[in-house]
Amino acid sequence: MNIEDLNISHKSCATACAICMLACAKCLDHCAGKVQMTECMKRCRDAMMASADCARFCAGGSRMHSAMCRACAEICEACAAECEKHDDYQCRQCADACRACAEECRRMAA
């Protein structure tokens, strides 16, 4: 089964959020234990949780999805800005996923 087989409302946002959640989890694991990456880990944790919640709100067709999308976009932008400070492949992947998620969430919130 893949995402296209599911009858999910707001599928594109839910998908972007799920991808972001996974990228943030990988970045968080990658940065774990590196003292200089403390802020990156905090931002990744926040974005991972927000994007997971947002994916559920969108997938479930919640009437509050717009509010959640606005919050998720803000959190993901902050994570992307932090990850972009680091010359690291995993951080760049996370930043890209967060930017894509934020863009999709802003579109859904409009």
mmCIF file with all atom_site columns, C-alpha atoms in Angstrom:
data_model
loop_
_atom_site.group_PDB
_atom_site.id
_atom_site.type_symbol
_atom_site.label_atom_id
_atom_site.label_alt_id
_atom_site.label_comp_id
_atom_site.label_asym_id
_atom_site.label_entity_id
_atom_site.label_seq_id
_atom_site.pdbx_PDB_ins_code
_atom_site.Cartn_x
_atom_site.Cartn_y
_atom_site.Cartn_z
_atom_site.occupancy
_atom_site.B_iso_or_equiv
_atom_site.pdbx_formal_charge
_atom_site.auth_seq_id
_atom_site.auth_comp_id
_atom_site.auth_asym_id
_atom_site.auth_atom_id
_atom_site.pdbx_PDB_model_num
ATOM 1   C CA . MET A 1 1   ? 0.000   0.000  0.000  1.00 0.00 ? 1   MET A CA 1
ATOM 2   C CA . ASN A 1 2   ? 1.170   3.529  -0.689 1.00 0.00 ? 2   ASN A CA 1
ATOM 3   C CA . ILE A 1 3   ? -0.158  7.002  0.055  1.00 0.00 ? 3   ILE A CA 1
ATOM 4   C CA . GLU A 1 4   ? -1.937  7.208  -3.297 1.00 0.00 ? 4   GLU A CA 1
ATOM 5   C CA . ASP A 1 5   ? -4.091  4.221  -2.321 1.00 0.00 ? 5   ASP A CA 1
ATOM 6   C CA . LEU A 1 6   ? -5.438  5.945  0.763  1.00 0.00 ? 6   LEU A CA 1
ATOM 7   C CA . ASN A 1 7   ? -8.469  8.185  0.755  1.00 0.00 ? 7   ASN A CA 1
ATOM 8   C CA . ILE A 1 8   ? -6.912  11.052 2.715  1.00 0.00 ? 8   ILE A CA 1
ATOM 9   C CA . SER A 1 9   ? -8.123  14.625 2.665  1.00 0.00 ? 9   SER A CA 1
ATOM 10  C CA . HIS A 1 10  ? -5.388  17.204 2.138  1.00 0.00 ? 10  HIS A CA 1
ATOM 11  C CA . LYS A 1 11  ? -3.096  14.422 0.901  1.00 0.00 ? 11  LYS A CA 1
ATOM 12  C CA . SER A 1 12  ? -0.322  16.684 -0.402 1.00 0.00 ? 12  SER A CA 1
ATOM 13  C CA . CYS A 1 13  ? 0.070   18.438 2.942  1.00 0.00 ? 13  CYS A CA 1
ATOM 14  C CA . ALA A 1 14  ? -0.115  15.200 4.907  1.00 0.00 ? 14  ALA A CA 1
ATOM 15  C CA . THR A 1 15  ? 2.579   13.730 2.656  1.00 0.00 ? 15  THR A CA 1
ATOM 16  C CA . ALA A 1 16  ? 4.895   16.756 2.974  1.00 0.00 ? 16  ALA A CA 1
ATOM 17  C CA . CYS A 1 17  ? 4.456   16.648 6.741  1.00 0.00 ? 17  CYS A CA 1
ATOM 18  C CA . ALA A 1 18  ? 5.223   12.935 6.927  1.00 0.00 ? 18  ALA A CA 1
ATOM 19  C CA . ILE A 1 19  ? 8.387   13.395 4.863  1.00 0.00 ? 19  ILE A CA 1
ATOM 20  C CA . CYS A 1 20  ? 9.412   16.303 7.078  1.00 0.00 ? 20  CYS A CA 1
ATOM 21  C CA . MET A 1 21  ? 8.820   14.268 10.224 1.00 0.00 ? 21  MET A CA 1
ATOM 22  C CA . LEU A 1 22  ? 11.098  11.507 8.946  1.00 0.00 ? 22  LEU A CA 1
ATOM 23  C CA . ALA A 1 23  ? 13.824  13.914 7.806  1.00 0.00 ? 23  ALA A CA 1
ATOM 24  C CA . CYS A 1 24  ? 13.755  15.651 11.191 1.00 0.00 ? 24  CYS A CA 1
ATOM 25  C CA . ALA A 1 25  ? 13.973  12.328 13.013 1.00 0.00 ? 25  ALA A CA 1
ATOM 26  C CA . LYS A 1 26  ? 17.021  11.351 10.943 1.00 0.00 ? 26  LYS A CA 1
ATOM 27  C CA . CYS A 1 27  ? 18.665  14.725 11.526 1.00 0.00 ? 27  CYS A CA 1
ATOM 28  C CA . LEU A 1 28  ? 17.944  14.540 15.242 1.00 0.00 ? 28  LEU A CA 1
ATOM 29  C CA . ASP A 1 29  ? 19.548  11.097 15.454 1.00 0.00 ? 29  ASP A CA 1
ATOM 30  C CA . HIS A 1 30  ? 22.500  12.263 13.365 1.00 0.00 ? 30  HIS A CA 1
ATOM 31  C CA . CYS A 1 31  ? 23.154  15.297 15.583 1.00 0.00 ? 31  CYS A CA 1
ATOM 32  C CA . ALA A 1 32  ? 22.605  13.485 18.887 1.00 0.00 ? 32  ALA A CA 1
ATOM 33  C CA . GLY A 1 33  ? 25.521  13.755 21.267 1.00 0.00 ? 33  GLY A CA 1
ATOM 34  C CA . LYS A 1 34  ? 27.180  16.633 19.425 1.00 0.00 ? 34  LYS A CA 1
ATOM 35  C CA . VAL A 1 35  ? 27.255  19.535 21.880 1.00 0.00 ? 35  VAL A CA 1
ATOM 36  C CA . GLN A 1 36  ? 27.562  22.132 19.110 1.00 0.00 ? 36  GLN A CA 1
ATOM 37  C CA . MET A 1 37  ? 24.313  20.807 17.581 1.00 0.00 ? 37  MET A CA 1
ATOM 38  C CA . THR A 1 38  ? 22.077  21.344 20.607 1.00 0.00 ? 38  THR A CA 1
ATOM 39  C CA . GLU A 1 39  ? 19.954  24.044 18.974 1.00 0.00 ? 39  GLU A CA 1
ATOM 40  C CA . CYS A 1 40  ? 19.648  21.976 15.803 1.00 0.00 ? 40  CYS A CA 1
ATOM 41  C CA . MET A 1 41  ? 18.401  19.010 17.812 1.00 0.00 ? 41  MET A CA 1
ATOM 42  C CA . LYS A 1 42  ? 15.817  21.164 19.609 1.00 0.00 ? 42  LYS A CA 1
ATOM 43  C CA . ARG A 1 43  ? 14.512  22.627 16.351 1.00 0.00 ? 43  ARG A CA 1
ATOM 44  C CA . CYS A 1 44  ? 14.387  19.174 14.744 1.00 0.00 ? 44  CYS A CA 1
ATOM 45  C CA . ARG A 1 45  ? 12.486  17.777 17.712 1.00 0.00 ? 45  ARG A CA 1
ATOM 46  C CA . ASP A 1 46  ? 9.943   20.594 17.514 1.00 0.00 ? 46  ASP A CA 1
ATOM 47  C CA . ALA A 1 47  ? 9.504   20.254 13.745 1.00 0.00 ? 47  ALA A CA 1
ATOM 48  C CA . MET A 1 48  ? 9.274   16.470 13.984 1.00 0.00 ? 48  MET A CA 1
ATOM 49  C CA . MET A 1 49  ? 6.434   16.699 16.503 1.00 0.00 ? 49  MET A CA 1
ATOM 50  C CA . ALA A 1 50  ? 4.632   19.546 14.719 1.00 0.00 ? 50  ALA A CA 1
ATOM 51  C CA . SER A 1 51  ? 4.793   17.879 11.314 1.00 0.00 ? 51  SER A CA 1
ATOM 52  C CA . ALA A 1 52  ? 3.548   14.568 12.743 1.00 0.00 ? 52  ALA A CA 1
ATOM 53  C CA . ASP A 1 53  ? 0.609   16.329 14.382 1.00 0.00 ? 53  ASP A CA 1
ATOM 54  C CA . CYS A 1 54  ? -0.100  18.329 11.242 1.00 0.00 ? 54  CYS A CA 1
ATOM 55  C CA . ALA A 1 55  ? -0.084  15.183 9.098  1.00 0.00 ? 55  ALA A CA 1
ATOM 56  C CA . ARG A 1 56  ? -2.688  13.669 11.416 1.00 0.00 ? 56  ARG A CA 1
ATOM 57  C CA . PHE A 1 57  ? -4.826  16.829 11.354 1.00 0.00 ? 57  PHE A CA 1
ATOM 58  C CA . CYS A 1 58  ? -4.743  16.914 7.555  1.00 0.00 ? 58  CYS A CA 1
ATOM 59  C CA . ALA A 1 59  ? -5.236  13.186 7.056  1.00 0.00 ? 59  ALA A CA 1
ATOM 60  C CA . GLY A 1 60  ? -8.181  13.181 9.429  1.00 0.00 ? 60  GLY A CA 1
ATOM 61  C CA . GLY A 1 61  ? -9.825  16.166 7.763  1.00 0.00 ? 61  GLY A CA 1
ATOM 62  C CA . SER A 1 62  ? -9.833  18.141 11.005 1.00 0.00 ? 62  SER A CA 1
ATOM 63  C CA . ARG A 1 63  ? -11.677 21.450 10.925 1.00 0.00 ? 63  ARG A CA 1
ATOM 64  C CA . MET A 1 64  ? -8.668  22.880 12.770 1.00 0.00 ? 64  MET A CA 1
ATOM 65  C CA . HIS A 1 65  ? -6.145  21.855 10.108 1.00 0.00 ? 65  HIS A CA 1
ATOM 66  C CA . SER A 1 66  ? -5.585  25.472 9.020  1.00 0.00 ? 66  SER A CA 1
ATOM 67  C CA . ALA A 1 67  ? -4.453  26.522 12.496 1.00 0.00 ? 67  ALA A CA 1
ATOM 68  C CA . MET A 1 68  ? -2.216  23.501 12.792 1.00 0.00 ? 68  MET A CA 1
ATOM 69  C CA . CYS A 1 69  ? -0.759  24.141 9.339  1.00 0.00 ? 69  CYS A CA 1
ATOM 70  C CA . ARG A 1 70  ? 0.083   27.744 10.249 1.00 0.00 ? 70  ARG A CA 1
ATOM 71  C CA . ALA A 1 71  ? 1.878   26.632 13.415 1.00 0.00 ? 71  ALA A CA 1
ATOM 72  C CA . CYS A 1 72  ? 3.673   23.812 11.608 1.00 0.00 ? 72  CYS A CA 1
ATOM 73  C CA . ALA A 1 73  ? 4.874   26.174 8.878  1.00 0.00 ? 73  ALA A CA 1
ATOM 74  C CA . GLU A 1 74  ? 6.391   28.533 11.445 1.00 0.00 ? 74  GLU A CA 1
ATOM 75  C CA . ILE A 1 75  ? 8.084   25.716 13.356 1.00 0.00 ? 75  ILE A CA 1
ATOM 76  C CA . CYS A 1 76  ? 9.442   24.102 10.191 1.00 0.00 ? 76  CYS A CA 1
ATOM 77  C CA . GLU A 1 77  ? 10.814  27.416 8.911  1.00 0.00 ? 77  GLU A CA 1
ATOM 78  C CA . ALA A 1 78  ? 12.715  27.833 12.188 1.00 0.00 ? 78  ALA A CA 1
ATOM 79  C CA . CYS A 1 79  ? 14.119  24.320 11.885 1.00 0.00 ? 79  CYS A CA 1
ATOM 80  C CA . ALA A 1 80  ? 15.162  24.893 8.279  1.00 0.00 ? 80  ALA A CA 1
ATOM 81  C CA . ALA A 1 81  ? 16.901  28.137 9.203  1.00 0.00 ? 81  ALA A CA 1
ATOM 82  C CA . GLU A 1 82  ? 18.883  26.366 11.931 1.00 0.00 ? 82  GLU A CA 1
ATOM 83  C CA . CYS A 1 83  ? 19.761  23.328 9.815  1.00 0.00 ? 83  CYS A CA 1
ATOM 84  C CA . GLU A 1 84  ? 20.951  25.549 6.967  1.00 0.00 ? 84  GLU A CA 1
ATOM 85  C CA . LYS A 1 85  ? 23.648  26.921 9.266  1.00 0.00 ? 85  LYS A CA 1
ATOM 86  C CA . HIS A 1 86  ? 25.423  23.559 9.234  1.00 0.00 ? 86  HIS A CA 1
ATOM 87  C CA . ASP A 1 87  ? 27.526  22.183 6.399  1.00 0.00 ? 87  ASP A CA 1
ATOM 88  C CA . ASP A 1 88  ? 26.199  18.679 6.827  1.00 0.00 ? 88  ASP A CA 1
ATOM 89  C CA . TYR A 1 89  ? 24.311  16.456 4.393  1.00 0.00 ? 89  TYR A CA 1
ATOM 90  C CA . GLN A 1 90  ? 21.686  15.335 6.911  1.00 0.00 ? 90  GLN A CA 1
ATOM 91  C CA . CYS A 1 91  ? 21.032  18.908 8.040  1.00 0.00 ? 91  CYS A CA 1
ATOM 92  C CA . ARG A 1 92  ? 20.616  20.045 4.422  1.00 0.00 ? 92  ARG A CA 1
ATOM 93  C CA . GLN A 1 93  ? 18.154  17.208 3.784  1.00 0.00 ? 93  GLN A CA 1
ATOM 94  C CA . CYS A 1 94  ? 16.210  18.215 6.867  1.00 0.00 ? 94  CYS A CA 1
ATOM 95  C CA . ALA A 1 95  ? 16.198  21.885 5.865  1.00 0.00 ? 95  ALA A CA 1
ATOM 96  C CA . ASP A 1 96  ? 14.878  21.006 2.401  1.00 0.00 ? 96  ASP A CA 1
ATOM 97  C CA . ALA A 1 97  ? 12.106  18.812 3.833  1.00 0.00 ? 97  ALA A CA 1
ATOM 98  C CA . CYS A 1 98  ? 11.171  21.477 6.375  1.00 0.00 ? 98  CYS A CA 1
ATOM 99  C CA . ARG A 1 99  ? 10.999  24.180 3.693  1.00 0.00 ? 99  ARG A CA 1
ATOM 100 C CA . ALA A 1 100 ? 8.788   21.974 1.504  1.00 0.00 ? 100 ALA A CA 1
ATOM 101 C CA . CYS A 1 101 ? 6.550   21.185 4.462  1.00 0.00 ? 101 CYS A CA 1
ATOM 102 C CA . ALA A 1 102 ? 6.283   24.844 5.452  1.00 0.00 ? 102 ALA A CA 1
ATOM 103 C CA . GLU A 1 103 ? 5.362   25.803 1.889  1.00 0.00 ? 103 GLU A CA 1
ATOM 104 C CA . GLU A 1 104 ? 2.662   23.150 1.671  1.00 0.00 ? 104 GLU A CA 1
ATOM 105 C CA . CYS A 1 105 ? 1.331   24.034 5.118  1.00 0.00 ? 105 CYS A CA 1
ATOM 106 C CA . ARG A 1 106 ? 1.108   27.735 4.228  1.00 0.00 ? 106 ARG A CA 1
ATOM 107 C CA . ARG A 1 107 ? -0.800  26.777 1.085  1.00 0.00 ? 107 ARG A CA 1
ATOM 108 C CA . MET A 1 108 ? -3.234  24.662 3.109  1.00 0.00 ? 108 MET A CA 1
ATOM 109 C CA . ALA A 1 109 ? -3.689  27.344 5.758  1.00 0.00 ? 109 ALA A CA 1
ATOM 110 C CA . ALA A 1 110 ? -4.650  29.988 3.173  1.00 0.00 ? 110 ALA A CA 1
#
